[in-house]
Short mmCIF file of N, CA, C and O in Angstrom, two decimals:
data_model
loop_
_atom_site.label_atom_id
_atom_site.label_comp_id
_atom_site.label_asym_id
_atom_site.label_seq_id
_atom_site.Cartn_x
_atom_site.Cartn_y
_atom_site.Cartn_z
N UNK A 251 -23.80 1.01 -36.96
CA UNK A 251 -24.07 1.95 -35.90
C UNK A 251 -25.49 1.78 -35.37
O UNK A 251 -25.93 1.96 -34.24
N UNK A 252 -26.13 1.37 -36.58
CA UNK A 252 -27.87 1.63 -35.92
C UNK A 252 -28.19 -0.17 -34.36
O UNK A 252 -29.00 -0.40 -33.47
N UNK A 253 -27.19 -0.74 -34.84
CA UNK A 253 -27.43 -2.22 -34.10
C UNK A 253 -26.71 -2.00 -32.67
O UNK A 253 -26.69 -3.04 -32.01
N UNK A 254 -26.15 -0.93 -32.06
CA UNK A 254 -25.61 -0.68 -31.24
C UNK A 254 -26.23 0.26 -30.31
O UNK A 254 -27.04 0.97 -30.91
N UNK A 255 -26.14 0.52 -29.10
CA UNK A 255 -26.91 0.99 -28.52
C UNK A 255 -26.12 2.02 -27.74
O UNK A 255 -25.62 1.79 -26.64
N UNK A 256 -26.04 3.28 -28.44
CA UNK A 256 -25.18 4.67 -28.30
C UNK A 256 -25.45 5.45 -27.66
O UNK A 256 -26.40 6.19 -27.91
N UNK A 257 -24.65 5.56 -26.50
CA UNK A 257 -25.43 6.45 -25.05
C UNK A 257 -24.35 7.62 -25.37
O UNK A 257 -24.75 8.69 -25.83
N UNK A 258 -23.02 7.38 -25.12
CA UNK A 258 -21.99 8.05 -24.99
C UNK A 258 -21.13 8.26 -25.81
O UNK A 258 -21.06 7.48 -26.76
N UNK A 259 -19.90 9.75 -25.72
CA UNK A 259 -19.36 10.28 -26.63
C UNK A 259 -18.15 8.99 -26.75
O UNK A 259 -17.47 8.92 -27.77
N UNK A 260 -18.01 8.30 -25.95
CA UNK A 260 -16.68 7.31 -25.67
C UNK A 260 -17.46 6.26 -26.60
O UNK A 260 -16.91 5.32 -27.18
N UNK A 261 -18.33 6.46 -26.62
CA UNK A 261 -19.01 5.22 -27.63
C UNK A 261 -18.99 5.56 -29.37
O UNK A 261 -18.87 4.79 -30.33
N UNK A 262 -19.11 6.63 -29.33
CA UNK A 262 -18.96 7.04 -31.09
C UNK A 262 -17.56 6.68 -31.47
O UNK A 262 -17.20 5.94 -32.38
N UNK A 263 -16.61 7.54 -30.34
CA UNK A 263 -15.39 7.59 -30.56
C UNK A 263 -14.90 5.91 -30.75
O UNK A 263 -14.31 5.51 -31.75
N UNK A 264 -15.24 5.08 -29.64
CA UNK A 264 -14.39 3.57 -29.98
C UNK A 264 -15.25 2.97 -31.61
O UNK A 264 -14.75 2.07 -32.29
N UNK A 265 -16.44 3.60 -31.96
CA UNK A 265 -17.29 2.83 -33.26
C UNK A 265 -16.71 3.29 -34.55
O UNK A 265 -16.73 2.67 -35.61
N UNK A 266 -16.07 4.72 -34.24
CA UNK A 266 -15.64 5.31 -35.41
C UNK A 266 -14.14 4.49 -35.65
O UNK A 266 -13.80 3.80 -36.61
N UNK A 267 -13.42 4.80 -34.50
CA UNK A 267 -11.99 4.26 -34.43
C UNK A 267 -12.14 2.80 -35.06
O UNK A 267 -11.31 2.67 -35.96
N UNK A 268 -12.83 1.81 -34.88
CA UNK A 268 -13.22 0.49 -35.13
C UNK A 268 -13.85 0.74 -36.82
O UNK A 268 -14.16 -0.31 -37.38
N UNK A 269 -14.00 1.67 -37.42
CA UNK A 269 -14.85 1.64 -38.59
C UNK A 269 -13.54 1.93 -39.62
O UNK A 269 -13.12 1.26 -40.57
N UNK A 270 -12.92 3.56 -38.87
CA UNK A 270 -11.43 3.56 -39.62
C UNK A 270 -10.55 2.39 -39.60
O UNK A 270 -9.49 2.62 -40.17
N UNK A 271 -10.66 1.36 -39.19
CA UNK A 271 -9.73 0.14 -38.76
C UNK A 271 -10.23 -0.91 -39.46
O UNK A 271 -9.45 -1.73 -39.94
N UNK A 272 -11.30 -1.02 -39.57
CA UNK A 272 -12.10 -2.30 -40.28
C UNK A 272 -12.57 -1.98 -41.56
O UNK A 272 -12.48 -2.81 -42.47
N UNK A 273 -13.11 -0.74 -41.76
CA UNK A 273 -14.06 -0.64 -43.31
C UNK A 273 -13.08 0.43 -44.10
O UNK A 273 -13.26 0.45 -45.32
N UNK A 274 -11.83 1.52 -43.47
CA UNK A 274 -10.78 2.56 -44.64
C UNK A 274 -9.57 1.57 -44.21
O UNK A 274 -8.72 1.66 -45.10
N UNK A 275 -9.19 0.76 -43.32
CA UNK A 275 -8.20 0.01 -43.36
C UNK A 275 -6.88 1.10 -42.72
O UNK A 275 -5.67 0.87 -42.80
N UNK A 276 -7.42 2.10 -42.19
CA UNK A 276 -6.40 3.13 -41.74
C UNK A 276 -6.75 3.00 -39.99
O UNK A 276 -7.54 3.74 -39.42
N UNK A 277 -5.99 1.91 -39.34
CA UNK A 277 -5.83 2.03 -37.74
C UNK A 277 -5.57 3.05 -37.05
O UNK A 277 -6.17 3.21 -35.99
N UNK A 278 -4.38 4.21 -37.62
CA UNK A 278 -4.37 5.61 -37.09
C UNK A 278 -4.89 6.65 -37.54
O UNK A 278 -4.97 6.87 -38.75
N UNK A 279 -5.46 7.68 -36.39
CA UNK A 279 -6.28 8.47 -36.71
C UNK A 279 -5.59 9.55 -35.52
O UNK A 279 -4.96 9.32 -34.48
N UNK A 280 -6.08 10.99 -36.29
CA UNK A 280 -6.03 11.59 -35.42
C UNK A 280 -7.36 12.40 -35.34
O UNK A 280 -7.98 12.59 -36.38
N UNK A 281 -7.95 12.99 -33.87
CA UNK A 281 -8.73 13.59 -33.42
C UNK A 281 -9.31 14.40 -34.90
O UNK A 281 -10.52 14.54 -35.05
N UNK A 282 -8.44 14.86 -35.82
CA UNK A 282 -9.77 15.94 -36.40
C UNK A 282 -10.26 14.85 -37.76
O UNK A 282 -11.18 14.80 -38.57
N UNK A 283 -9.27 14.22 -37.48
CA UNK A 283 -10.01 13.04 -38.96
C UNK A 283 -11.18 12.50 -38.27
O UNK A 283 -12.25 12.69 -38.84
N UNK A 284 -11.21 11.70 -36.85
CA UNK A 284 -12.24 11.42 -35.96
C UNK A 284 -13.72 12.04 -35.74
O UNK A 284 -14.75 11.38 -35.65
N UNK A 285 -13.60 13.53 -35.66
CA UNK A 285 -14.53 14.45 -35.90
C UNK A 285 -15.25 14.98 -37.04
O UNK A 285 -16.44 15.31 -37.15
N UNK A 286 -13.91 15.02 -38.20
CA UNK A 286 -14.88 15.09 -39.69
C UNK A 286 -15.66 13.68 -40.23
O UNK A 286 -16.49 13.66 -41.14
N UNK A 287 -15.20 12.53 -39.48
CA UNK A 287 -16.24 11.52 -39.59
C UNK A 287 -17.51 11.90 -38.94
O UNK A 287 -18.63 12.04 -39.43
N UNK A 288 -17.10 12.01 -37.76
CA UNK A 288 -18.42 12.13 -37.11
C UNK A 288 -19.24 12.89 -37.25
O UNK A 288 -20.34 12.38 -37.02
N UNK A 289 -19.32 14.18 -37.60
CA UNK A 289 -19.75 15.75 -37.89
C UNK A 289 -20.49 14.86 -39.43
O UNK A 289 -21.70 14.99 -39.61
N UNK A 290 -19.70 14.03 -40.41
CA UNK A 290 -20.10 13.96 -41.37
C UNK A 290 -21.64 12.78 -41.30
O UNK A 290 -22.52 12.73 -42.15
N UNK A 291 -21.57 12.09 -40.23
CA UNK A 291 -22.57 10.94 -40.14
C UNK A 291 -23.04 11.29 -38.77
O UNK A 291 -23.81 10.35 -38.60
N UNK A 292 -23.10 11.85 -37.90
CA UNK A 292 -23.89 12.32 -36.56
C UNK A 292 -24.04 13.51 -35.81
O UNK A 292 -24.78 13.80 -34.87
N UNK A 293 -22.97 14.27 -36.58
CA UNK A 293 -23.18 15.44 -35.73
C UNK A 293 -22.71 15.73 -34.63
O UNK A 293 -22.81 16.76 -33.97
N UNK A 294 -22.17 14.75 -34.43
CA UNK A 294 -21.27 14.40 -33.04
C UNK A 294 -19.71 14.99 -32.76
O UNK A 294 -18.82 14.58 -33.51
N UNK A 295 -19.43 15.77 -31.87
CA UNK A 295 -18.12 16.12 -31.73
C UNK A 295 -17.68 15.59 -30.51
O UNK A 295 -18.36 15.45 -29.49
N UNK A 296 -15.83 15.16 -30.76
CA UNK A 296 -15.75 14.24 -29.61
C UNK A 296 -14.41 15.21 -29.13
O UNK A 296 -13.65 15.33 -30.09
N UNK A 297 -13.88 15.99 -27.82
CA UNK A 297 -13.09 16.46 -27.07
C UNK A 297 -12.34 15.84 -26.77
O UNK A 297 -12.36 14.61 -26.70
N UNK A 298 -11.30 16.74 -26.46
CA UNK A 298 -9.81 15.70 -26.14
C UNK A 298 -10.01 15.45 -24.52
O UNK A 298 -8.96 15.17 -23.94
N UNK A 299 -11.20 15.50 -23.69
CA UNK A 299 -11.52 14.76 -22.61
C UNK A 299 -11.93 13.45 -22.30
O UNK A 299 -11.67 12.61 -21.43
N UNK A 300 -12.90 13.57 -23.60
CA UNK A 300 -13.44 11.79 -23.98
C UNK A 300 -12.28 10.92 -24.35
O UNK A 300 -12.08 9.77 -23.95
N UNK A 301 -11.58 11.58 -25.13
CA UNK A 301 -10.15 10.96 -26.07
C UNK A 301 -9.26 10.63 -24.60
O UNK A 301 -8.86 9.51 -24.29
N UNK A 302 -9.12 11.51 -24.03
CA UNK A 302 -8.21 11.26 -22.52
C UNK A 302 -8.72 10.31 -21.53
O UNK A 302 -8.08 9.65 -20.71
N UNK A 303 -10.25 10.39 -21.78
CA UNK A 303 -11.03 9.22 -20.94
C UNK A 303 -10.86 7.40 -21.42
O UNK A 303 -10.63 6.43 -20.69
N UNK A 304 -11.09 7.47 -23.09
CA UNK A 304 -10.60 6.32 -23.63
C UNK A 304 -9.20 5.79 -23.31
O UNK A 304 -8.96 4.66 -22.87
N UNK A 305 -8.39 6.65 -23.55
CA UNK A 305 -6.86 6.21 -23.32
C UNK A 305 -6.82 5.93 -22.07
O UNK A 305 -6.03 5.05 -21.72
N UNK A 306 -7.61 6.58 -21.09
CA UNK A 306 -7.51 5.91 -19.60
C UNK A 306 -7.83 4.92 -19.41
O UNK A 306 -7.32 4.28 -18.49
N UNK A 307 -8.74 4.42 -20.15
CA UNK A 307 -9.88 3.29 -19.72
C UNK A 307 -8.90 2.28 -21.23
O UNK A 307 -9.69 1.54 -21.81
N UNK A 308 -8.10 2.24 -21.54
CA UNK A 308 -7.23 1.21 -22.48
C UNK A 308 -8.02 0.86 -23.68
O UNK A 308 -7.74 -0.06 -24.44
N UNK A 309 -9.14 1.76 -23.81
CA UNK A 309 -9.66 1.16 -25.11
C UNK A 309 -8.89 2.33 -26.57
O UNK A 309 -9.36 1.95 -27.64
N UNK A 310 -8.30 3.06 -26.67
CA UNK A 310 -7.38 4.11 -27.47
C UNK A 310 -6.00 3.74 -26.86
O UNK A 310 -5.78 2.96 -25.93
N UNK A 311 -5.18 4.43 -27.58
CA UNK A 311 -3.78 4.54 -27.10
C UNK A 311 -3.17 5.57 -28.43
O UNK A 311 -3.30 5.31 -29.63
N UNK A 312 -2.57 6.64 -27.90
CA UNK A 312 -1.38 7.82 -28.35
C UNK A 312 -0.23 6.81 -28.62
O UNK A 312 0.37 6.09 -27.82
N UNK A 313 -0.06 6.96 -30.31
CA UNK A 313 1.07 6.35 -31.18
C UNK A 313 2.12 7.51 -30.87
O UNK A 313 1.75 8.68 -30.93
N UNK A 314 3.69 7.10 -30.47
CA UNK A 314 4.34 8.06 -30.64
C UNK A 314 4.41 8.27 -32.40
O UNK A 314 3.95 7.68 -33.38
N UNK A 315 5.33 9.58 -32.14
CA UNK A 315 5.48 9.97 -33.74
C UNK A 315 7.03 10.23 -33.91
O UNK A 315 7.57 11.33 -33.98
N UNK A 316 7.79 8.65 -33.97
CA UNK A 316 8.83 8.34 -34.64
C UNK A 316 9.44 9.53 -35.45
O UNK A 316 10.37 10.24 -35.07
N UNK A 317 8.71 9.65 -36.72
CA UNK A 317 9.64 10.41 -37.82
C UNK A 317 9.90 12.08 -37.28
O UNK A 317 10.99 12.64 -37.37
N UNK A 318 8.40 12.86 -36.58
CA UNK A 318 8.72 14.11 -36.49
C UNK A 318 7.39 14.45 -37.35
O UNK A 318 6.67 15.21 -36.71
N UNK A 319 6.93 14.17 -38.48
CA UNK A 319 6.53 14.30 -39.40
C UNK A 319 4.89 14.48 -39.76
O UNK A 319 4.42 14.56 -40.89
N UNK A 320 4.15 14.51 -38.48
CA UNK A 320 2.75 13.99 -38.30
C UNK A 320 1.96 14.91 -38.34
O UNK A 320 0.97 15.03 -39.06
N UNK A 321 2.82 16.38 -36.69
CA UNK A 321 1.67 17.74 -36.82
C UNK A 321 1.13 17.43 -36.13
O UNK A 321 0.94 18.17 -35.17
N UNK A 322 0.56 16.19 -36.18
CA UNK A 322 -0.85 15.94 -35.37
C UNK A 322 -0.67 14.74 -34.14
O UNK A 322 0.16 13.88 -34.44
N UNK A 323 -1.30 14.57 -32.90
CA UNK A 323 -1.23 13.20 -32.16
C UNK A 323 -2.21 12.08 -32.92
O UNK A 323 -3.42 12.23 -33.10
N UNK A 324 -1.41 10.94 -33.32
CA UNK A 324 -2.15 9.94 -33.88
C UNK A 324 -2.68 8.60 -32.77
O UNK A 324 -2.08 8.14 -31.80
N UNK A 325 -3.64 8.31 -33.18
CA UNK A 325 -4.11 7.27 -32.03
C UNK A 325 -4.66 6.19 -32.73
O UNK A 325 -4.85 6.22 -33.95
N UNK A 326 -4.96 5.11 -31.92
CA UNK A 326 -5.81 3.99 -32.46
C UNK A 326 -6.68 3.02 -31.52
O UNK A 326 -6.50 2.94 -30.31
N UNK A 327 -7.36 2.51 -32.01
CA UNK A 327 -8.45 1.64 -31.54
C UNK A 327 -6.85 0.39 -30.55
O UNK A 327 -5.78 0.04 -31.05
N UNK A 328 -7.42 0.06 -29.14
CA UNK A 328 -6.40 -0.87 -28.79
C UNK A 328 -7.46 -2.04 -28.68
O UNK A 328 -8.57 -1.72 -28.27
N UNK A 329 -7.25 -3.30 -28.99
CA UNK A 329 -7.05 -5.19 -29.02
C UNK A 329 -8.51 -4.75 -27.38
O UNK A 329 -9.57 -5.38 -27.40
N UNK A 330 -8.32 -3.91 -26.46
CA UNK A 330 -8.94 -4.20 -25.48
C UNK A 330 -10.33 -3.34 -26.05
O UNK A 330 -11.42 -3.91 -26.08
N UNK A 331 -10.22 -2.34 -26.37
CA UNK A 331 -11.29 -1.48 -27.09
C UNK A 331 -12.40 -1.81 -27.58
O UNK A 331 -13.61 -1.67 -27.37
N UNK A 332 -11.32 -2.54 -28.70
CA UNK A 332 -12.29 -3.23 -29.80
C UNK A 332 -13.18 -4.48 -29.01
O UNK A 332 -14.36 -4.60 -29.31
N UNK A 333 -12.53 -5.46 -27.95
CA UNK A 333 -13.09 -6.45 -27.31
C UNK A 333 -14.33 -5.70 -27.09
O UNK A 333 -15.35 -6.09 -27.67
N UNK A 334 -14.39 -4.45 -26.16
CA UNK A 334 -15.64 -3.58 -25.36
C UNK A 334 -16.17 -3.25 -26.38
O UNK A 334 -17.29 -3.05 -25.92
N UNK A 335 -16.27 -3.00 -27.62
CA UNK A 335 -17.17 -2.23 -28.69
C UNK A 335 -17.83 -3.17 -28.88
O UNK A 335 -19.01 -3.10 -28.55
N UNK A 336 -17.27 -4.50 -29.56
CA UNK A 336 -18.15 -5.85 -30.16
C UNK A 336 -18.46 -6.38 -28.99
O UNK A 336 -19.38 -6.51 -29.80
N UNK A 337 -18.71 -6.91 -27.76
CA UNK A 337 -18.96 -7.48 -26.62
C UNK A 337 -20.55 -6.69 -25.78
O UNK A 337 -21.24 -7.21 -24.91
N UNK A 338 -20.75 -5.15 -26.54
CA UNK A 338 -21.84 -4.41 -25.75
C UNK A 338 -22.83 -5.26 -26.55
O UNK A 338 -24.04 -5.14 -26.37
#
């Protein structure tokens, strides 16, 4: 995080999503797992506007939920995301 240069809430959100994906090995996440990361290492809270802004902009994407079983909307870092996170 410190080698990156963090202006924006769309920016925590694609570093965290990319951290659950690369360093807990868990690609889906949902919004409050997202926030107790962040709250836990920045203090940072991220709204389901930023989250709606990512999914616009193709770097997130809303997993349906097959079984029924979730409660929650699960999401993940998308192939284009991750390009824009490592590429800044």
């Amino acid at each position: 995080m410190n080698s990156k240069d963090i202006k924006k809430k769309v920016d925590y959100l694609l570093l965290t999503a990319y951290y659950f994906s690369q360093y807990e090995q868990r690609p889906r996440f949902t919004i409050k797992q997202l926030n107790t990361k962040l709250m836990q290492n920045v203090a940072v809270i991220v709204d389901h506007s930023v989250l709606q802004e990512a999914i616009n902009r193709d770097f997130i994407e809303c997993l349906p939920d097959l079984t029924g079983m979730v409660g929650a909307s699960e999401y993940r870092l998308t192939a284009y995301g991750e390009k824009v996170l490592l590429d800044e």
